[in-house]
Amino acid sequence: MDSNDSQVVVSETADKSFLRELIEANVTRRLIPKGLSWFGCMGGLSLVAFIIQLSTGIFLMFYFIPNIRESLASIQHVSHSVPYGWLIQRIHAIGPHIMVGMVFSHMLRILFKGIYRHPREMHWVSGACLLILTLLMYYTGSLLTAHNVNGHHPIHLTRIYATHVAGIPLSMALFMGIHFFMVRKTGIFESL
Amino acid sequence: MKDYTKNKSPEMLEPFFPNELFRHIIVSCFLVVVELIAIIIFPLPFKLTSKPDSIPWFLLPLYKLNKLIHSEVVFISLVVVCALLFVSWPYLIPDGKGEHHNLWQRPIPFAIVVITIIFVITVCILNL
Ligand code: HEM
């Protein structure tokens, strides 16, 4: 075996143990305080609800036509002609009502338990922005179909669509990054 | 990352994997079931029209406030100011002395929250 070969082997084992350490420290060997409240799951559930919206939304993007004349027809096409399209469309339309409920109960728990206090101010600030963005998400999304009811709208449908599928979700991803980074940094709140 | 094992005896701790992960999977499945049940109960699309009964509960206060305030400029400014107050809440409410985290034990923030909730509900049930 020449010296080059053995060096490769060494760096590979070093990499493996690094990965293993990462997994052990963060998952398999990680210890957390006992007796966390089930109500504390609301943040995690908001995240799951968001991911459901994201995945069904990406599916709907393949079919939706952001045009006043064709948008209703494209939604009808997804719901009636595409296999299981109705299910995806229904989940995407009803999910937000549940997601808003989850985010609100998450917020109320933090408000009433006073968890927003120092050192968790930034958790609140990023979270409150997430709540506002969630409501804006609902509003822009409902305008996409409301068009078909009203016939016309002063704002161009393409703008609303771009805001709904790219602008707001990307800023939500940014604020979620801040939110989760802060939660990891301070650790979750433990009542004494 | 915070180390939860500090100042704690082993009985006060539990493993993240699989205990905590399992709990998260259970509640996530619960969420999926709730969504599927909702689909069965509400088969028609939720549409936002100009009729108040199709406005979801969480946008109703804004809708009513918009009807209450005739000037668009005043309405939007008011909403923006409220949003800013909401975002900066931890900095506006002074840190209470001692160990009172709980809102129930802190009269001033508690009063603000309760008055806001009563105000929002009143706006919602106003017949405009
Ligand atoms: C899309 C919306 C949101 C998502 C996905 C989200 C997600 C999460 C998650 C996963 C956690 C960690 C575990 C937990 O305590 O549940 C958390 C913690 C927290 N969130 Fe949110 N959140 C959202 C909105 C909000 C809102 C609206 C607020 C308040 C205005 C907020 C304030 C906080 C605070 C203060 C913590 C720290 C809790 C602790 O230390 O135990 N979040 N969030």
XYZ file of C-alpha atoms and ligand atoms in Angstrom:
363
model
C 0.000 0.000 0.000
C 1.513 3.362 -0.923
C 1.281 6.394 1.271
C -1.394 8.043 -0.868
C -3.819 5.188 -0.380
C -3.517 5.085 3.378
C -4.147 8.821 3.565
C -7.442 8.395 1.718
C -8.484 5.661 4.134
C -7.665 7.826 7.130
C -9.686 10.780 5.893
C -12.618 8.498 5.092
C -12.765 7.037 8.580
C -12.436 10.535 10.000
C -15.438 11.614 7.918
C -17.462 8.627 9.052
C -16.831 9.238 12.693
C -17.722 12.886 12.210
C -21.082 11.911 10.713
C -21.591 9.320 13.397
C -20.826 11.843 16.118
C -23.254 14.280 14.554
C -26.044 11.709 14.545
C -25.250 10.488 18.038
C -25.127 13.984 19.497
C -28.310 15.163 17.781
C -30.459 12.057 17.531
C -29.572 8.714 19.070
C -27.671 9.773 22.203
C -29.479 13.051 22.722
C -31.201 13.545 26.059
C -34.092 15.902 26.603
C -36.010 16.948 29.712
C -38.804 14.626 30.777
C -42.436 15.635 30.917
C -42.714 18.153 28.075
C -46.311 19.185 27.530
C -48.288 17.832 24.573
C -49.470 21.375 23.977
C -45.846 22.180 23.179
C -46.249 20.191 19.958
C -48.192 23.015 18.330
C -45.055 24.589 16.819
C -44.049 21.266 15.316
C -47.585 20.747 14.010
C -47.539 24.202 12.394
C -44.381 23.109 10.598
C -45.978 19.833 9.440
C -49.048 21.732 8.216
C -46.748 24.122 6.329
C -44.905 21.229 4.681
C -48.248 19.692 3.622
C -49.219 23.016 2.024
C -45.840 23.252 0.318
C -45.988 19.780 -1.230
C -49.608 19.977 -2.375
C -48.975 23.526 -3.630
C -46.058 22.418 -5.800
C -48.332 19.780 -7.328
C -51.028 22.362 -8.068
C -48.475 24.673 -9.705
C -48.109 22.154 -12.532
C -51.747 22.726 -13.517
C -52.766 26.219 -12.406
C -52.909 28.901 -15.117
C -52.619 32.420 -13.620
C -54.950 34.058 -16.073
C -58.410 35.469 -15.329
C -60.035 33.569 -18.173
C -58.353 30.209 -17.632
C -57.716 29.949 -13.870
C -61.122 28.534 -12.937
C -60.976 26.018 -15.789
C -57.491 24.902 -14.709
C -58.648 24.322 -11.110
C -61.644 22.369 -12.426
C -59.299 20.344 -14.604
C -57.155 19.355 -11.593
C -60.206 18.477 -9.492
C -62.050 16.449 -12.106
C -59.643 15.041 -14.729
C -56.315 14.478 -12.994
C -56.128 11.236 -10.951
C -56.304 12.124 -7.236
C -56.149 15.788 -8.223
C -59.309 16.422 -6.209
C -57.594 15.114 -3.062
C -54.540 17.332 -3.496
C -56.685 20.355 -4.322
C -58.973 19.779 -1.327
C -56.033 19.309 1.061
C -54.465 22.520 -0.210
C -57.747 24.424 0.199
C -58.693 23.128 3.661
C -55.222 22.761 5.184
C -54.748 26.521 5.759
C -57.763 26.671 8.083
C -56.150 24.000 10.237
C -52.667 25.492 9.930
C -53.899 28.907 11.104
C -55.542 27.178 14.079
C -52.256 25.446 14.935
C -50.202 28.650 14.630
C -52.715 30.564 16.775
C -52.705 27.981 19.557
C -48.881 27.918 19.427
C -48.871 31.715 19.780
C -51.469 31.760 22.581
C -49.522 29.184 24.597
C -46.387 31.328 24.364
C -48.336 34.491 25.181
C -50.090 33.090 28.244
C -47.055 31.293 29.632
C -44.875 34.364 29.080
C -42.280 32.395 27.092
C -41.608 35.455 24.897
C -39.585 36.992 27.758
C -35.823 37.393 27.650
C -33.890 35.513 26.160
C -36.682 34.528 23.779
C -37.693 37.901 22.294
C -36.374 37.030 18.848
C -38.395 33.803 18.861
C -41.513 35.924 19.266
C -40.487 38.506 16.655
C -39.727 35.867 13.995
C -42.824 33.871 15.015
C -45.128 36.895 14.866
C -43.820 37.651 11.366
C -44.583 34.024 10.476
C -48.162 34.423 11.721
C -48.667 37.568 9.624
C -47.134 35.861 6.582
C -49.404 32.832 7.113
C -52.459 35.099 7.042
C -51.144 36.875 3.918
C -50.609 33.455 2.366
C -54.254 32.622 2.995
C -55.406 35.955 1.602
C -53.388 35.790 -1.628
C -54.377 32.157 -2.110
C -58.062 32.872 -1.751
C -57.762 35.754 -4.248
C -56.559 33.251 -6.853
C -59.980 31.595 -6.829
C -62.009 34.662 -5.806
C -61.182 36.078 -9.223
C -63.420 33.589 -10.807
C -66.273 34.792 -8.668
C -65.796 38.528 -9.151
C -64.740 38.394 -12.785
C -61.994 40.984 -12.444
C -59.710 42.468 -9.858
C -57.656 45.680 -9.880
C -54.403 43.796 -9.195
C -53.041 41.568 -11.929
C -53.546 37.870 -11.212
C -49.943 37.067 -12.160
C -48.655 39.350 -9.391
C -50.876 37.738 -6.767
C -49.823 34.318 -8.010
C -46.098 35.142 -7.898
C -46.498 36.530 -4.378
C -48.419 33.437 -3.306
C -46.096 30.781 -4.731
C -42.693 32.446 -4.394
C -42.544 35.752 -2.507
C -44.299 34.838 0.735
C -43.110 31.188 0.966
C -39.483 32.226 0.544
C -39.757 34.866 3.260
C -41.506 32.300 5.464
C -38.579 29.928 4.909
C -36.212 32.719 5.957
C -38.174 33.526 9.127
C -38.507 29.821 9.942
C -34.728 29.561 9.650
C -34.346 32.356 12.213
C -37.106 30.853 14.377
C -35.600 27.349 14.520
C -32.060 28.646 14.936
C -33.172 30.675 17.940
C -35.101 27.739 19.457
C -32.034 25.510 19.100
C -29.801 28.151 20.612
C -31.814 28.810 23.782
C -33.370 25.360 24.023
C -37.078 24.879 24.571
C -38.753 26.481 27.530
C -38.914 24.296 30.641
C -41.354 25.265 33.354
C -39.955 24.737 36.801
C -27.107 24.105 20.779
C -28.320 23.995 24.334
C -27.289 21.090 26.523
C -30.342 19.898 28.442
C -28.365 17.571 30.697
C -26.849 20.401 32.753
C -27.880 20.442 36.450
C -30.192 17.492 35.953
C -30.258 14.025 37.418
C -30.731 11.099 34.995
C -34.347 10.611 36.162
C -35.246 14.058 34.867
C -34.100 13.198 31.350
C -35.291 10.934 28.588
C -33.850 9.997 25.189
C -34.855 12.079 22.193
C -34.739 8.990 20.007
C -37.110 7.201 19.864
C -39.360 8.757 22.583
C -39.658 12.343 21.383
C -39.531 11.421 17.695
C -42.319 8.912 18.240
C -44.487 11.540 19.918
C -43.985 13.847 16.947
C -44.948 11.099 14.516
C -48.150 10.418 16.498
C -49.271 14.054 16.530
C -48.352 14.455 12.841
C -50.530 11.453 11.972
C -53.261 13.052 14.068
C -52.952 16.237 11.988
C -53.216 14.284 8.726
C -56.329 12.484 10.013
C -57.910 15.806 11.036
C -57.251 17.220 7.553
C -58.767 14.163 5.857
C -61.856 14.336 8.087
C -62.182 18.046 7.253
C -62.121 17.164 3.544
C -65.014 14.763 4.068
C -66.989 17.330 6.070
C -66.336 20.297 3.729
C -66.384 18.988 0.165
C -66.869 22.398 -1.479
C -64.023 24.895 -1.892
C -63.620 27.609 0.688
C -64.027 30.693 -1.444
C -63.405 34.282 -0.487
C -66.290 36.286 -1.849
C -67.694 39.604 -0.679
C -70.220 37.819 1.536
C -69.221 37.868 5.230
C -70.315 34.295 5.933
C -67.626 32.891 3.634
C -64.872 34.867 5.370
C -62.882 32.602 7.706
C -62.968 33.366 11.424
C -59.394 34.640 11.478
C -60.001 37.307 8.811
C -63.419 38.350 10.146
C -62.045 41.061 12.503
C -60.157 42.671 9.609
C -63.195 42.484 7.342
C -65.445 44.092 9.964
C -62.872 46.747 10.792
C -62.639 47.591 7.095
C -66.421 48.121 7.036
C -66.285 50.152 10.236
C -63.560 52.517 9.030
C -64.524 54.214 5.798
C -61.112 55.630 4.940
C -58.836 53.077 3.292
C -55.709 54.988 4.409
C -56.772 55.020 8.074
C -57.689 51.328 7.919
C -54.368 50.212 6.433
C -52.336 52.409 8.805
C -54.247 51.011 11.772
C -53.624 47.426 10.659
C -49.908 48.134 10.120
C -49.585 49.787 13.552
C -51.350 46.824 15.206
C -49.056 44.389 13.380
C -45.960 46.306 14.529
C -47.217 46.364 18.125
C -47.867 42.623 17.918
C -44.394 41.860 16.533
C -42.607 43.999 19.139
C -44.732 42.805 22.105
C -41.797 41.328 24.139
C -39.986 44.666 23.994
C -43.065 46.724 24.931
C -44.006 44.712 28.005
C -41.463 45.347 30.756
C -39.894 42.250 32.273
C -41.774 41.614 35.496
C -39.722 41.456 38.651
C -39.117 38.063 40.186
C -40.086 34.762 38.670
C -43.554 35.555 37.348
C -43.516 34.298 33.779
C -47.157 33.451 33.687
C -49.536 35.986 32.190
C -52.159 35.179 34.863
C -49.831 36.564 37.552
C -48.992 39.777 35.715
C -51.941 42.204 35.833
C -50.920 44.801 33.218
C -50.028 42.489 30.288
C -52.986 40.304 31.230
C -55.357 43.294 31.114
C -54.006 44.347 27.697
C -54.491 40.848 26.272
C -58.013 40.464 27.706
C -59.123 43.919 26.524
C -57.740 43.189 23.046
C -59.559 39.847 22.900
C -62.840 41.462 24.048
C -62.380 44.246 21.481
C -61.725 41.771 18.649
C -64.786 39.683 19.570
C -66.952 42.818 19.783
C -65.809 43.935 16.332
C -66.637 40.459 15.002
C -70.202 40.384 16.316
C -71.009 43.970 15.295
C -73.802 43.917 12.768
C -72.581 46.260 10.044
C -45.627 29.152 10.683
C -45.614 29.427 11.940
C -44.722 28.803 13.023
C -43.985 27.640 13.028
C -43.858 26.612 11.914
C -43.356 27.552 14.330
C -42.550 26.497 14.755
C -41.993 26.385 16.015
C -41.333 25.214 16.545
C -41.178 23.895 15.792
C -40.905 25.500 17.811
C -40.169 24.588 18.809
C -41.039 23.721 19.665
C -42.277 24.342 20.269
O -42.211 25.042 21.307
O -43.335 24.122 19.685
C -41.280 26.868 18.085
C -41.002 27.542 19.263
C -41.380 28.857 19.535
N -42.209 29.648 18.766
Fe -42.936 29.140 16.929
N -43.690 28.652 15.086
C -44.542 29.437 14.326
C -45.148 30.611 14.712
C -44.911 31.267 15.915
C -45.642 32.429 16.392
C -46.822 33.075 15.664
C -45.075 32.784 17.589
C -45.431 33.939 18.510
C -45.842 35.079 18.141
C -43.993 31.848 17.878
C -43.170 31.902 18.977
C -42.358 30.869 19.410
C -41.567 30.867 20.623
C -41.451 32.027 21.629
C -40.946 29.603 20.701
C -40.029 29.086 21.806
C -40.808 28.132 22.667
C -39.946 27.477 23.699
O -38.855 27.973 23.983
O -40.401 26.451 24.227
N -43.940 30.927 16.850
N -41.941 27.385 16.977
